[in-house]
Structure formats: C-alpha cells, structure tokens
Coordinates of C-alpha atoms and ligand atoms in Angstrom, one line a residue:
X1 CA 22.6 -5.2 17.6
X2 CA 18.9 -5.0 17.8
X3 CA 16.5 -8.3 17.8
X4 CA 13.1 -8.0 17.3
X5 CA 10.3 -9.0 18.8
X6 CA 7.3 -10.0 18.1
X7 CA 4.0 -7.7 20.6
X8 CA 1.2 -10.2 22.2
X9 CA -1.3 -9.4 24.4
X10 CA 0.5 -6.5 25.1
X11 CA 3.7 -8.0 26.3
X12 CA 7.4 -8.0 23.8
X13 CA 8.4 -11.5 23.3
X14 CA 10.9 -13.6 21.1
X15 CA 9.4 -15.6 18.1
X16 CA 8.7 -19.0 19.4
X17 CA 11.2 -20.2 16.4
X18 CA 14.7 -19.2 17.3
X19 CA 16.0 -18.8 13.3
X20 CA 17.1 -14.7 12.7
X21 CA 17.4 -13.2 9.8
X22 CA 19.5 -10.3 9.2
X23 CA 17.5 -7.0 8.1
X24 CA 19.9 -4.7 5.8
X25 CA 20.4 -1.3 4.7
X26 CA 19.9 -1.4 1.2
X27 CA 22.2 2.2 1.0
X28 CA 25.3 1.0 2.7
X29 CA 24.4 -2.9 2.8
X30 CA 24.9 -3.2 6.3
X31 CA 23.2 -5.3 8.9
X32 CA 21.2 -2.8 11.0
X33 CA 18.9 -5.5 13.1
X34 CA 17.7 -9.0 13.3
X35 CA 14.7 -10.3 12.6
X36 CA 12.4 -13.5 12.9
X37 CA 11.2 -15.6 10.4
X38 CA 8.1 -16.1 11.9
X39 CA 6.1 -19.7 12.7
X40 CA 2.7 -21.4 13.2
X41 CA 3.1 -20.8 16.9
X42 CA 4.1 -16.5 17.0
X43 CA 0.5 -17.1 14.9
X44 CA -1.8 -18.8 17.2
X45 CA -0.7 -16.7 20.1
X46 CA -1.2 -13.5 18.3
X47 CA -4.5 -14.5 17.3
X48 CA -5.3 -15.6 20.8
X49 CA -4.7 -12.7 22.3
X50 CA -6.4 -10.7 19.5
X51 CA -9.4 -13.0 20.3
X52 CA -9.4 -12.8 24.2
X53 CA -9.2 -9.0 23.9
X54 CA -12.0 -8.6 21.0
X55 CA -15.1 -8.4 22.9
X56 CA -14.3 -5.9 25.8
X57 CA -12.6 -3.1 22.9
X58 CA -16.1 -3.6 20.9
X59 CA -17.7 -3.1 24.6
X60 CA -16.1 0.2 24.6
X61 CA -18.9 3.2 23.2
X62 CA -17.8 4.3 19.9
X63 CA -16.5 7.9 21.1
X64 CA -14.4 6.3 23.7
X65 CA -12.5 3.6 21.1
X66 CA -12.1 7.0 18.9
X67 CA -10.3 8.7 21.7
X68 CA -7.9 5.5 22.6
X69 CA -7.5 5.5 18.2
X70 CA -6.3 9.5 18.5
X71 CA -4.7 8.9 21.6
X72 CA -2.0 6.6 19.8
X73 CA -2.2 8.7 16.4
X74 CA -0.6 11.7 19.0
X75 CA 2.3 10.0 20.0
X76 CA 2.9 8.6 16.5
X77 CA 2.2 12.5 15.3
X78 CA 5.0 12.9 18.3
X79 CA 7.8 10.8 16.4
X80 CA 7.2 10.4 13.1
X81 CA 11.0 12.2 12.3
X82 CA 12.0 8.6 14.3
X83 CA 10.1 6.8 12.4
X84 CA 11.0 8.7 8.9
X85 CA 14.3 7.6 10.0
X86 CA 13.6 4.0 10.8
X87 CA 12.1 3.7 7.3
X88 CA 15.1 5.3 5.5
X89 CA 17.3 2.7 7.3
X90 CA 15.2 0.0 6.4
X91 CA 14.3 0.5 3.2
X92 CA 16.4 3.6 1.7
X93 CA 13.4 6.2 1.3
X94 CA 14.9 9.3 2.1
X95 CA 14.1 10.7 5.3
X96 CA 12.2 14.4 4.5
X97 CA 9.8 12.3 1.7
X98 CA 8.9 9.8 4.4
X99 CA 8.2 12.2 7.0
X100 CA 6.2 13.9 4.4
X101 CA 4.4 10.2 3.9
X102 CA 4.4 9.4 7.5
X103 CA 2.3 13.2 8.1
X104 CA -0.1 12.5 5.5
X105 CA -0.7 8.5 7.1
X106 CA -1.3 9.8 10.4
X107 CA -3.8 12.5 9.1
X108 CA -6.1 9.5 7.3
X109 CA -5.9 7.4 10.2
X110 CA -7.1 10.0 12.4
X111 CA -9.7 11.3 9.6
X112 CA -10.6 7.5 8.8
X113 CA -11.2 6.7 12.6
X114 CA -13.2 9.9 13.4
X115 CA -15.6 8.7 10.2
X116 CA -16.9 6.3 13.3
X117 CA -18.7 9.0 14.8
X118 CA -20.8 8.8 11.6
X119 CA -21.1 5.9 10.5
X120 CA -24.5 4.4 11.2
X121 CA -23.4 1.3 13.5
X122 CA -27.3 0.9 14.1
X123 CA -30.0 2.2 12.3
X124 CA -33.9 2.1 12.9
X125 CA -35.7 2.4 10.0
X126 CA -39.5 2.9 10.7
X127 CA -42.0 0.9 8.6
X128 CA -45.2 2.0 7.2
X129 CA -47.4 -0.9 9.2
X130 CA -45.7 0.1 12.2
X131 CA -43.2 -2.6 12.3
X132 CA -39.1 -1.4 12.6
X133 CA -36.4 -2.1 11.2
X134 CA -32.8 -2.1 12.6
X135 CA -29.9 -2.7 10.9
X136 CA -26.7 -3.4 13.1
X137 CA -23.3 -3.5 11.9
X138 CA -21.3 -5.9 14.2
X139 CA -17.2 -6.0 14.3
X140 CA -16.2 -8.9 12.8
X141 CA -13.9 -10.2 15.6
X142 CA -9.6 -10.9 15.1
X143 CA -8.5 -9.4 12.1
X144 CA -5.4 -9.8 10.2
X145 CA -3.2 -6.8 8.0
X146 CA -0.5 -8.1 6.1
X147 CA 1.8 -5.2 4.3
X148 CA 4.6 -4.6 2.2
X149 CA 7.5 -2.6 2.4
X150 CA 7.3 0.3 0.5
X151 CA 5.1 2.9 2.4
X152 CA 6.1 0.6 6.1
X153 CA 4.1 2.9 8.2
X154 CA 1.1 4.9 6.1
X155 CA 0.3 1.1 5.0
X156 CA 0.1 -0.2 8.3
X157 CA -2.2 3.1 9.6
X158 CA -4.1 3.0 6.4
X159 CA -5.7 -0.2 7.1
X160 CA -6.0 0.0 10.9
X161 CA -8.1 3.1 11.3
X162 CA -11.8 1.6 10.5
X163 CA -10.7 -1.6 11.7
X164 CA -10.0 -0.9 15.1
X165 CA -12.7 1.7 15.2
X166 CA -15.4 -0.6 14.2
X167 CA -14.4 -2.9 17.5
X168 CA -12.1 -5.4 15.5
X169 CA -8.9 -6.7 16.9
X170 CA -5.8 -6.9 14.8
X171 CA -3.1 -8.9 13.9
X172 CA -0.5 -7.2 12.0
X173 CA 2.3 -8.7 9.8
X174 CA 4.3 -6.3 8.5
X175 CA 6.8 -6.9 6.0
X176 CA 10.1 -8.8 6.4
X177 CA 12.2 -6.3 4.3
X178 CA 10.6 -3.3 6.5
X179 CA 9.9 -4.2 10.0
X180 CA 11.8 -1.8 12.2
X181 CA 9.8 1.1 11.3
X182 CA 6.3 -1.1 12.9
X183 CA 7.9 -2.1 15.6
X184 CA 8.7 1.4 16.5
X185 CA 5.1 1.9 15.6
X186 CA 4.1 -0.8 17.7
X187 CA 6.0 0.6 20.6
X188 CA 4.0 3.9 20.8
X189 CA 0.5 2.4 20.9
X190 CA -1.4 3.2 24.0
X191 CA -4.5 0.7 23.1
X192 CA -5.2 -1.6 25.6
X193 CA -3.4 -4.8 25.6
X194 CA -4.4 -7.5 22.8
X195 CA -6.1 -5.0 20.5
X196 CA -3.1 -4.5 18.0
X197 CA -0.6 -7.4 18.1
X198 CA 2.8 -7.5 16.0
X199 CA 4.1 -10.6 14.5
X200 CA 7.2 -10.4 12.4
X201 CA 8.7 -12.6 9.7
X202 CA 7.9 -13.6 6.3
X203 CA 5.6 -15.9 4.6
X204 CA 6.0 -18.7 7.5
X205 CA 4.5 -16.0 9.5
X206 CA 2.3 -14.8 6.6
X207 CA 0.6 -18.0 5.3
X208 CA -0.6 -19.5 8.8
X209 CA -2.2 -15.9 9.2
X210 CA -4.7 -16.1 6.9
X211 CA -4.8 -19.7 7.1
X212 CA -6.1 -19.4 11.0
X213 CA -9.8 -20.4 11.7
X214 CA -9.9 -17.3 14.0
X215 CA -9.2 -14.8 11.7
X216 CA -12.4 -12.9 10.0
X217 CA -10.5 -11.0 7.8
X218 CA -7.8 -10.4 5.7
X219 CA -6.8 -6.9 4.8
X220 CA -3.5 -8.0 2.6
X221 CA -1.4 -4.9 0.2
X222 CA 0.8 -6.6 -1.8
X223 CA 1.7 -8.9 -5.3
X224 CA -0.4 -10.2 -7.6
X225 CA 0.8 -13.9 -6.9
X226 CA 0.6 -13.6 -2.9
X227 CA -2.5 -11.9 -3.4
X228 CA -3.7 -15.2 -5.5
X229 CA -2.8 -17.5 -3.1
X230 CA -4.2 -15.3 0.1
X231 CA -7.2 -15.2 -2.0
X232 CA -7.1 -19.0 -2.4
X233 CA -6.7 -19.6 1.5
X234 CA -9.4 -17.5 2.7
X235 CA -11.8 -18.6 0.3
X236 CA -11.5 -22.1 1.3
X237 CA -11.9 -21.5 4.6
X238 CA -15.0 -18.4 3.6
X239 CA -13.0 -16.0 5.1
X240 CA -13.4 -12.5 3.9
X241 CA -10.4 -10.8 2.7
X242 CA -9.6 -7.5 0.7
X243 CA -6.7 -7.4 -1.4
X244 CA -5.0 -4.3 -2.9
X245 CA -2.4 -5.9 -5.2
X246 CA 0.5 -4.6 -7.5
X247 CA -0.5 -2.4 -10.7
X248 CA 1.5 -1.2 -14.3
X249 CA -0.4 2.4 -14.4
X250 CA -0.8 3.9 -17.4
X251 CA -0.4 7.6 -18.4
X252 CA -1.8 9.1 -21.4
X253 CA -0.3 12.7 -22.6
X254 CA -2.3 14.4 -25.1
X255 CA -1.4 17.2 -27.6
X256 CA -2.0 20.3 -26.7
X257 CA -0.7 19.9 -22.9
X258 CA 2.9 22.1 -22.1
X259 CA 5.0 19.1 -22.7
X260 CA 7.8 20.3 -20.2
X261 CA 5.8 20.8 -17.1
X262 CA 4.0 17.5 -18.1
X263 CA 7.2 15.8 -18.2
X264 CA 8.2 17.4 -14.7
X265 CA 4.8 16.1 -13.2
X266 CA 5.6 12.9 -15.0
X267 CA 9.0 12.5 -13.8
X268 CA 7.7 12.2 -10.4
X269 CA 5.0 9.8 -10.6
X270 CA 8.2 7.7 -12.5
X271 CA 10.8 8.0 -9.7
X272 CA 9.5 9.5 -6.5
X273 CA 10.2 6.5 -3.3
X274 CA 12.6 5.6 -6.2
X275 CA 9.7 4.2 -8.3
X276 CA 8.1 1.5 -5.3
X277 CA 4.5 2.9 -5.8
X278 CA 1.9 0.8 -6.5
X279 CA 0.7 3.6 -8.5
X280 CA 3.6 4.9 -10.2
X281 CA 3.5 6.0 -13.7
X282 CA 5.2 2.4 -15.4
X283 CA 3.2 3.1 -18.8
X284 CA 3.4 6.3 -20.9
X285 CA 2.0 7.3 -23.5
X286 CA 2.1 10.2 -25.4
X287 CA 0.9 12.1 -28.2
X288 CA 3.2 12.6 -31.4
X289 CA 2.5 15.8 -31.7
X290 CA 4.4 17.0 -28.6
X291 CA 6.5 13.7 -28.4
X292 CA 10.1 14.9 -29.2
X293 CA 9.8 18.0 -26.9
X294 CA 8.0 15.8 -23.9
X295 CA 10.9 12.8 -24.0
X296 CA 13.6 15.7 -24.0
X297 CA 12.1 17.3 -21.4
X298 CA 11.6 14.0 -19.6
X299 CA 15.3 13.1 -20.2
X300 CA 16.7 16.4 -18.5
X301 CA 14.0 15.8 -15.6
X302 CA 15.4 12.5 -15.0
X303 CA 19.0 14.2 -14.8
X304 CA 17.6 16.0 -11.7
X305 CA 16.6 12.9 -9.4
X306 CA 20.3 12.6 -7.7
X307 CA 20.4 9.1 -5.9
X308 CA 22.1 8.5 -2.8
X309 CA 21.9 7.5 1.3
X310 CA 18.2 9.0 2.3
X311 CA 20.2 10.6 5.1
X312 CA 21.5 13.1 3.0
X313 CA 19.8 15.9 2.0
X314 CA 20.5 16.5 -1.4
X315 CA 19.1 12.6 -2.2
X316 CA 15.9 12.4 -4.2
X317 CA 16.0 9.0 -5.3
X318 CA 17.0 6.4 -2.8
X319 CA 17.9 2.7 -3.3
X320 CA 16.0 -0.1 -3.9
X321 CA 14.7 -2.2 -1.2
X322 CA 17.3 -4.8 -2.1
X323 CA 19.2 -6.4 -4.9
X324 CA 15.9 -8.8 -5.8
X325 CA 14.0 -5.6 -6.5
X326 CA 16.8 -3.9 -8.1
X327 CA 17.6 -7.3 -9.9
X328 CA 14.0 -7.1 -11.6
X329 CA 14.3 -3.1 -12.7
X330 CA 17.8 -4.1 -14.7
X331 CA 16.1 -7.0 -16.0
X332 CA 13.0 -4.8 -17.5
X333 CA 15.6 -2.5 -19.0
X334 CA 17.8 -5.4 -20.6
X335 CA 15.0 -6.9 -22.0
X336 CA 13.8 -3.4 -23.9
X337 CA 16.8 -3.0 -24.8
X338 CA 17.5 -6.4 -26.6
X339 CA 14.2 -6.2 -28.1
X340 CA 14.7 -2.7 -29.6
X341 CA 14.2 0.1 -27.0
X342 CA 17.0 2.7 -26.7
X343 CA 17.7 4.2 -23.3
X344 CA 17.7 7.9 -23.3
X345 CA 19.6 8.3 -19.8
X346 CA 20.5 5.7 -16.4
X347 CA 20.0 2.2 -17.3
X348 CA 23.0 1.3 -16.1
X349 CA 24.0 -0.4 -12.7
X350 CA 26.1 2.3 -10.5
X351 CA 29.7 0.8 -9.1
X352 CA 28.9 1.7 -5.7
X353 CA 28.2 0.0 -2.5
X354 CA 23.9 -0.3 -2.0
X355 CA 20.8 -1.4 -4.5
X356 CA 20.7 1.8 -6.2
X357 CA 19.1 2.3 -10.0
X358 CA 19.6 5.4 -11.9
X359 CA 15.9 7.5 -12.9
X360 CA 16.0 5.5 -16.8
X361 CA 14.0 6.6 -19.8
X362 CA 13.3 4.4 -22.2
X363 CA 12.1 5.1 -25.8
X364 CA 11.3 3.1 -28.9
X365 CA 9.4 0.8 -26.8
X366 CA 6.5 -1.7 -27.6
X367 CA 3.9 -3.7 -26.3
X368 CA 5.8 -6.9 -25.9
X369 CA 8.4 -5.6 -23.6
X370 CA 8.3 -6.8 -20.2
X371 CA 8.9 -3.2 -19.3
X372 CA 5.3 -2.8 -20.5
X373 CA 3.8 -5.8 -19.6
X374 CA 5.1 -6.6 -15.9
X375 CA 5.2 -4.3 -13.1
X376 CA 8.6 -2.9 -12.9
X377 CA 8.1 -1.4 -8.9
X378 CA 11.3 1.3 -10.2
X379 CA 12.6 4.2 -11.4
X380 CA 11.8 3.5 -14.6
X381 CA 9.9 5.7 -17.6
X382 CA 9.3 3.6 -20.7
X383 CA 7.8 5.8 -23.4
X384 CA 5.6 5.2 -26.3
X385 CA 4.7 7.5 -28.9
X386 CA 0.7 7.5 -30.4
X387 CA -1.0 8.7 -32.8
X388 CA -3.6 9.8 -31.5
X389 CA -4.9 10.0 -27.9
X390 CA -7.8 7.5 -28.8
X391 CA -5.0 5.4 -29.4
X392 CA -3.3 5.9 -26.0
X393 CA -6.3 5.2 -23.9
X394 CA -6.6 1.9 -25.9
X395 CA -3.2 1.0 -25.0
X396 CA -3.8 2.4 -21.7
X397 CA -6.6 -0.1 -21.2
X398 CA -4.3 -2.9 -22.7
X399 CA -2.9 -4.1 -19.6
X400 CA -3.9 -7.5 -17.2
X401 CA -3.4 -5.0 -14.5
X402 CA -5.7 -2.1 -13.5
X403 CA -5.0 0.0 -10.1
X404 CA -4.8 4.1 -11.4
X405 CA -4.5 6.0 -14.3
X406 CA -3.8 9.3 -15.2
X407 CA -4.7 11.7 -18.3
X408 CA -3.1 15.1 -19.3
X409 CA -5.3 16.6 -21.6
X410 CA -6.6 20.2 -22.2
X411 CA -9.8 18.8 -24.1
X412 CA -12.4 18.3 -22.0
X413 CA -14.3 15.3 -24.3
X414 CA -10.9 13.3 -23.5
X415 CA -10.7 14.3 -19.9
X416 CA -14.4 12.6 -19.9
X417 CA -13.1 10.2 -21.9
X418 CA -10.6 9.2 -19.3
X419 CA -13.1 7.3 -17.1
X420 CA -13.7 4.3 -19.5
X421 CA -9.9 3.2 -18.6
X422 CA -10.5 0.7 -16.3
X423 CA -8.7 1.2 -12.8
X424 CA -9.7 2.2 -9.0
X425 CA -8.6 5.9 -9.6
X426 CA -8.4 8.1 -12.1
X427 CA -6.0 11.1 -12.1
X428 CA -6.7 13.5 -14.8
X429 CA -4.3 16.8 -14.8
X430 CA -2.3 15.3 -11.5
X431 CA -1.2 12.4 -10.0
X432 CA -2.3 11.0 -6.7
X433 CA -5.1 13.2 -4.3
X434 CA -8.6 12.7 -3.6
X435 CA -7.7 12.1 -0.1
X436 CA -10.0 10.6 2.4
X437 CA -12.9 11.0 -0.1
X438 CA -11.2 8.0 -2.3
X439 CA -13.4 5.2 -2.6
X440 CA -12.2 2.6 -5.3
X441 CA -11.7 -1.0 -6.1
X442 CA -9.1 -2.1 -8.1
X443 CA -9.9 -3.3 -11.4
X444 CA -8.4 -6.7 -13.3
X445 CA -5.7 -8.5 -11.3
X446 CA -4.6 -5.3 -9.3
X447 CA -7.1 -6.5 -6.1
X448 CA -10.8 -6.8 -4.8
X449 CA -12.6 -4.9 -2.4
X450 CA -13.7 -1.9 -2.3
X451 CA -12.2 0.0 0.6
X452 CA -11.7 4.1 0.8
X453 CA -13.9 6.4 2.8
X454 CA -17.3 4.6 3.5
X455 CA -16.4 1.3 2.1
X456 CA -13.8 0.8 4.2
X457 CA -16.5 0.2 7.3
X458 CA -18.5 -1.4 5.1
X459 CA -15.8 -4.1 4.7
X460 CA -14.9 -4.0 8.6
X461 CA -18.2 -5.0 9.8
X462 CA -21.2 -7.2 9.1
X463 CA -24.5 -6.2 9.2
X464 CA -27.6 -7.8 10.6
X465 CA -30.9 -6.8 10.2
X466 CA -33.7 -7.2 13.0
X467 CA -37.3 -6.9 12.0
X468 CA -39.9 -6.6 14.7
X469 CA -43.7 -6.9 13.7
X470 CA -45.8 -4.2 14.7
X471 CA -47.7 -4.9 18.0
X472 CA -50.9 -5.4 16.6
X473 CA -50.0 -7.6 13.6
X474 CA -47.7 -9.7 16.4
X475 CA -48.3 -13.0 17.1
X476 CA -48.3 -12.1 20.9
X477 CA -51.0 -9.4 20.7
Ligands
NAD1 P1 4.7 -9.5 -1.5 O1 3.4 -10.0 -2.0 O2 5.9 -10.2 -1.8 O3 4.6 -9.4 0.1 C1 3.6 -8.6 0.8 C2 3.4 -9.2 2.2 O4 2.9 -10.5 2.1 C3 4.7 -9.3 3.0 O5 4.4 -9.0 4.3 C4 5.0 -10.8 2.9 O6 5.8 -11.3 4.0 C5 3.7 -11.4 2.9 N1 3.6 -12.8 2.4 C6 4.4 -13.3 1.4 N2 3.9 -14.6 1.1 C7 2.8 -14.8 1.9 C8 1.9 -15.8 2.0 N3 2.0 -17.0 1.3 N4 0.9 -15.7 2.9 C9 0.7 -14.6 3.6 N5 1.5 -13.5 3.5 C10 2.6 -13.6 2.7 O7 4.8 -8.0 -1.9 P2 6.0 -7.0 -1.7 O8 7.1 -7.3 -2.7 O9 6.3 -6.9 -0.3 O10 5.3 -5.6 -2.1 C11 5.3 -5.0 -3.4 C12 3.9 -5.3 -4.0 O11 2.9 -4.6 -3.3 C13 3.9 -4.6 -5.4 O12 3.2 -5.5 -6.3 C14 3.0 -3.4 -5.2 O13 2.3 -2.9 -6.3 C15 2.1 -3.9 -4.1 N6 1.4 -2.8 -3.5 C16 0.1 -2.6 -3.7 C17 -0.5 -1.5 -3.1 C18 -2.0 -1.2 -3.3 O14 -2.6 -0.4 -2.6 N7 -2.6 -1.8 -4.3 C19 0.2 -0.6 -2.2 C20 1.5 -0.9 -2.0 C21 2.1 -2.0 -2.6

C-alpha cells in the first residue's frame, strides 16, 4: 500500500516523524494509503527550500514564470480524469463532478496566472515638477497554502496561481483527509525545484507552518476556529495572512418566482459534492405565498440525488468525508427535530458500509436550531417559511457568518435589494459564477482578505514606492 511523501526542494522524502496514519475511503471504509502526521522538522525543511529557491524564480522575467505556471497547468489539463479519481477515493466526490471541478480549477489557474502579464509589477508615474514616481510591487518571499478537503485540487490551484506568478515560493499543506489527490498534483509539476514544496499531515504540520519566522504569508481555506487561531499566530508574529473560512449561506425565494424550477436550482446548491461547499445553500428562506408548492417540489428533488460509490455512474451524492463530518449532519438534524422541525425526506443514517447521509429536508424550522445557526458542511435543506421577502433578507442577514448569498426574485427593487445582505458574493437568479471576474471578501466570521481577480496580486506582493526629485530641484544639481 501506498506511503506518502512529503516533496522538498524538489526531491520525495519520508516525513522526518515516522508515525502513519491511515487515509480511508469514506465509500467502502477501506484503507487506500498511508499518510504522515507531519512535524516541526518536514516544516523547516520545506521552508528552507522554499527560501533557497525564492530569489532565482522572482529572477525569472514575468512572461517566462507564466510559461513554467502553464507548462504545469498542461500536464495537470493531461490527467485530471487521474486526479478526479484520486479525489473520489479520497474523499467520495463522484468522479464525473470532480472532473467537472478539476476542469474549471485548471482554467482559473491558468486565467489567474496569465493576469501577470497585466498587472503593473512597476509603474512610473510622471510628476508635474518633473520628479517620478515608481511604484514596485515586490514578491513577498516563502509563502504558505493550507487547504481543506472538500475541492482537494481546485483549492490548491486557486491559491497558487498569483502566488507563484508574482515570484513567491510555496509551501503547501494540504489536508490530512484529502492528500492523495496533491500529491498526484505535486508529481506533475514541472517548476523548478524548491518553488512548490508539499508537506503532508495535519495540524502538527499545520500550526508550525504559519508559526515559521520565514513564512510571509498565509493563504489558509478552512473553519472558523483554525481560521481564529491561524489568525492569532500570524498576527503575533505580523505576518500577513488571508483567510477564507466556513460560511451558513442564506437563500431567499420570493413570490412570484416558478417554485419548482427554483426548488430544482435549490436542490443543488443543498446537495451537490454532497453538501461540503463552503457556499452551499444551509439557509432557506421562502416566501408563503409559493411555500407549499416550493417544499414539495424540493422534497421530490431531493428523491432524485441517489447516493452511492463516486465510481458509479448513476451516484449523485457521495459520502461524507468521514464519520466526524457525517457525525455533525445527523447531529444538526436531531437537534431540529427534538426542537420541533419535521423532516420531509432522508434524515436518517443508511445501514450500509461508508459515511453516507441521505439529501434531508427539513421544515418547521426556527432560528434557534443548530441547523440554522452552525454550518452544517451537508446535504442538508432546512426550510423556513416568511412572510414577506423583507422578512427573509432580515433573516438572511441574521447569521454570525457571512460568505454568499443568493436571491430568487422576479422584482427588480428586491433583486437590488439583495446587496445590503452582507456576504463576499451575491447570487441573484443562480448560484455560483462570476468566474475569474470575482473579487470579494468575506464578511463577519466567514474570513478576511480580499482575494479574486486583481486582489489576489494585490495580496501576493508588496509595494514600494520610489520618488526621485526632479534634476533641477535635486540636491545634487
Ligand atoms: P479545518 O479548519 O479543520 O482544516 C483546514 C486545514 O487546516 C487542514 O489542512 C488542516 O490540517 C489545517 N489545520 C488544522 N489545524 C491547524 C492549525 N492549528 N494550524 C494550521 N493548520 C491547521 O477545515 P476542514 O474541516 O478541513 O474544512 C472545512 C471548512 O473549510 C468548512 O468550514 C468550510 O466552509 C471551509 N471552506 C471555506 C472555503 C472558502 O473559500 N471560504 C472553501 C472551502 C472550505
């Protein structure tokens, strides 16, 4: 069976910490790999090398890091079925929907790294008394990515592209629950040695990371709580650090909308990847107009989202990452339940082997239901019913959390009205798109950062600005 390794400076090696840790399918529940834990040591290697090889890749002209950046993103283009595969054994996402995710990843990283053809890395700005002005925008040396384990390889590209474009080395940590779908990832780069180093393992890999003196930032995807504490770490040590965090997205369903095809759009921003999105629809909120025809139509949707091994074709809704996560999703539904929701369909464990969850709709709910207030990260659809579609944005804009939203709405004062819910993005009439135009920071407790399109070089280097007097007004002339 496979052990994995950890890649610095270009070269596979074993984790300096012998401990393994066995990495299981969360369909069948069999060990497929072993995996480190991670320690102090696998860290300050990795960020050695990431240092040693820092300066010669920001040598490199712009265009030329580009073509090393695309260079990788073919062969990745090359296997992504491999990879879709690696990422349903890992993790259960069936395979078609993460070769569909694992397309879409490599087309923003190559679209995200071909923004550095444009962005002004210098700029001379002439002034009126004949002095100049130029702004630089250096690299800002080792950097660290630390992501979870739900989108293993799109999170990964996602935050390397204007990283490694800008000049920056990396140090990547991917998840422990999802780390055979990097490596592979890891195994296809063509970047010169010490650019992108892999170090596996969990939080004792994690925490001495962003804990490292070397490390000039911290691009972390994850929960709230490690978010808090990477946010903690960094700041003590004045460390920049962007954190996109968890989220309990609302949706808000007016009157007027077809409540069937709403219910079929909603259905999927409920269950697709099985409900591990951190913008999935975890909130809805609908109008009582169209209420009783939306939930029924939401109900038979539901019926649709056949779970099963990601292998198999007919599977829409895989398992859960592992019994923790599915664990939390029963717990959510329990605790509606005892407090007075009624579940309209799943909600129960099924007697088979893997961490699967039915698609669950859940009416009747309220406010004080930890299916409301916590995220979920499942395939669950809790429903309340408003008044009035003032009333759902209110309750949309209720929550501690504050990633995306979405509105269906045929009224175009409420799709205006849409924007005051506080969140990164805004979907009104679909969920998800925007593409590589996104630029957002996450409101509340769901992150800080901004990060998308421009911002995302923004955050990858720092600028300087040089003033030179003009030659009369000098103090040499
Ligand atoms: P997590 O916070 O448990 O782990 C994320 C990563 O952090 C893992 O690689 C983990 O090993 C590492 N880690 C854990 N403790 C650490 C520490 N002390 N120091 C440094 N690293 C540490 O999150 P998860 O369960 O893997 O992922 C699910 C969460 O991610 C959900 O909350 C979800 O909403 C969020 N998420 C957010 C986005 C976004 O763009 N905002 C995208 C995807 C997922």
């Amino acid at each position: 069976m496979k052990t994995l390794q950890n890649l610095i400076g270009g070269k596979w090696e074993d984790s300096q910490d012998s401990a393994l840790n066995d990495l299981v399918n969360p369909a069948t529940e069999n060990v497929i790999a072993h995996y480190p834990s991670g320690s102090c040591d696998d860290i300050d290697r990795a960020v050695a090398a990431a240092v040693q090889a820092q300066p010669g890749w920001a040598e490199l002209p712009v265009a030329e890091r580009v073509e090393h950046l695309l260079r990788w993103a073919d062969e990745i283009a090359e296997h992504a079925e491999d990879l879709a595969e690696l990422e349903c054994q890992e993790m259960g996402k069936p395979v078609a929907l993460g070769r569909y995710f694992i397309d879409g990843g490599v087309q923003g990283f190559r679209t995200a790294v071909d923004d550095a053809l444009t962005y002004p890395f210098a700029e001379t700005v002439p002034g009126a008394d004949g002095s100049t002005t130029t702004i630089l925008r250096h690299p800002l040396g080792a950097t660290a990515v630390i992501t979870p384990w739900n989108f293993p390889v799109p999170m990964v590209l996602g935050a390397l592209g204007p990283l490694l474009a800008s000049g920056n080395t990396v140090v990547v940590k991917p998840s422990e629950r999802s780390p055979l779908s990097t490596a592979r990832l890891f195994e296809l780069s063509t970047l010169p040695p010490g650019v992108v180093n892999l170090v596996l393992g969990d939080a004792r890999a994690g925490a001495p990371l962003v804990e490292h003196r070397q490390i000039r930032l911290v691009h972390f995807t994850g929960s709230v709580d490690t978010g808090r504490r990477i946010g903690a770490a960094t700041g003590e040590r004045l460390c920049r650090s962007i954190l996109e965090l968890g989220g309990k997205d609302p949706v808000v369903v007016d009157a007027g909308v077809d409540p069937v095809a709403t219910a079929a759009a909603i259905a999927f921003g409920a269950f697709v990847n099985t409900g591990q999105i951190c913008t999935s629809m975890e909130r809805i909120y609908v109008h009582q107009d169209i209420a009783e025809a939306f939930v029924d139509a939401l109900v038979d949707a539901a019926a649709t989202y056949t779970l099963g091994d990601g292998h198999n074709p007919e599977t829409v809704l895989g398992p859960l990452v592992d019994a923790r996560q599915r664990d939390i999703v029963h717990r959510h539904v329990i605790d509606a339940v005892e407090r007075g929701a009624h579940v309209r369909i799943g909600g129960v464990i099924p007697k088979r082997a893997g961490f699967f969850y039915p698609a669950t709709v859940l009416t009747d709910v309220d406010d004080s239901m930890l299916a409301m207030t916590e995220e979920t990260f499942g395939p669950l659809a809790p429903v309340v019913v408003v008044s009035s579609f003032e009333e759902g944005l209110d309750r949309a804009s209720s929550s501690r959390f504050a990633l995306g939203a979405t509105v269906y709405t045929h009224n175009p004062d409420h799709a205006a009205a849409a924007a005051a819910i506080p969140a990164g993005v805004t979907w009104v009439n679909q969920w998800q798109g925007g593409g590589s135009e996104r630029l957002y920071e996450p409101a509340g407790e769901s992150g800080m950062g901004a990060t998308g399109a421009r911002a995302a070089y923004d955050a990858a280097t720092r600028p300087s600005t040089i003033h030179t007097a003009p030659t009369t007004a000098s103090a040499l002339s």
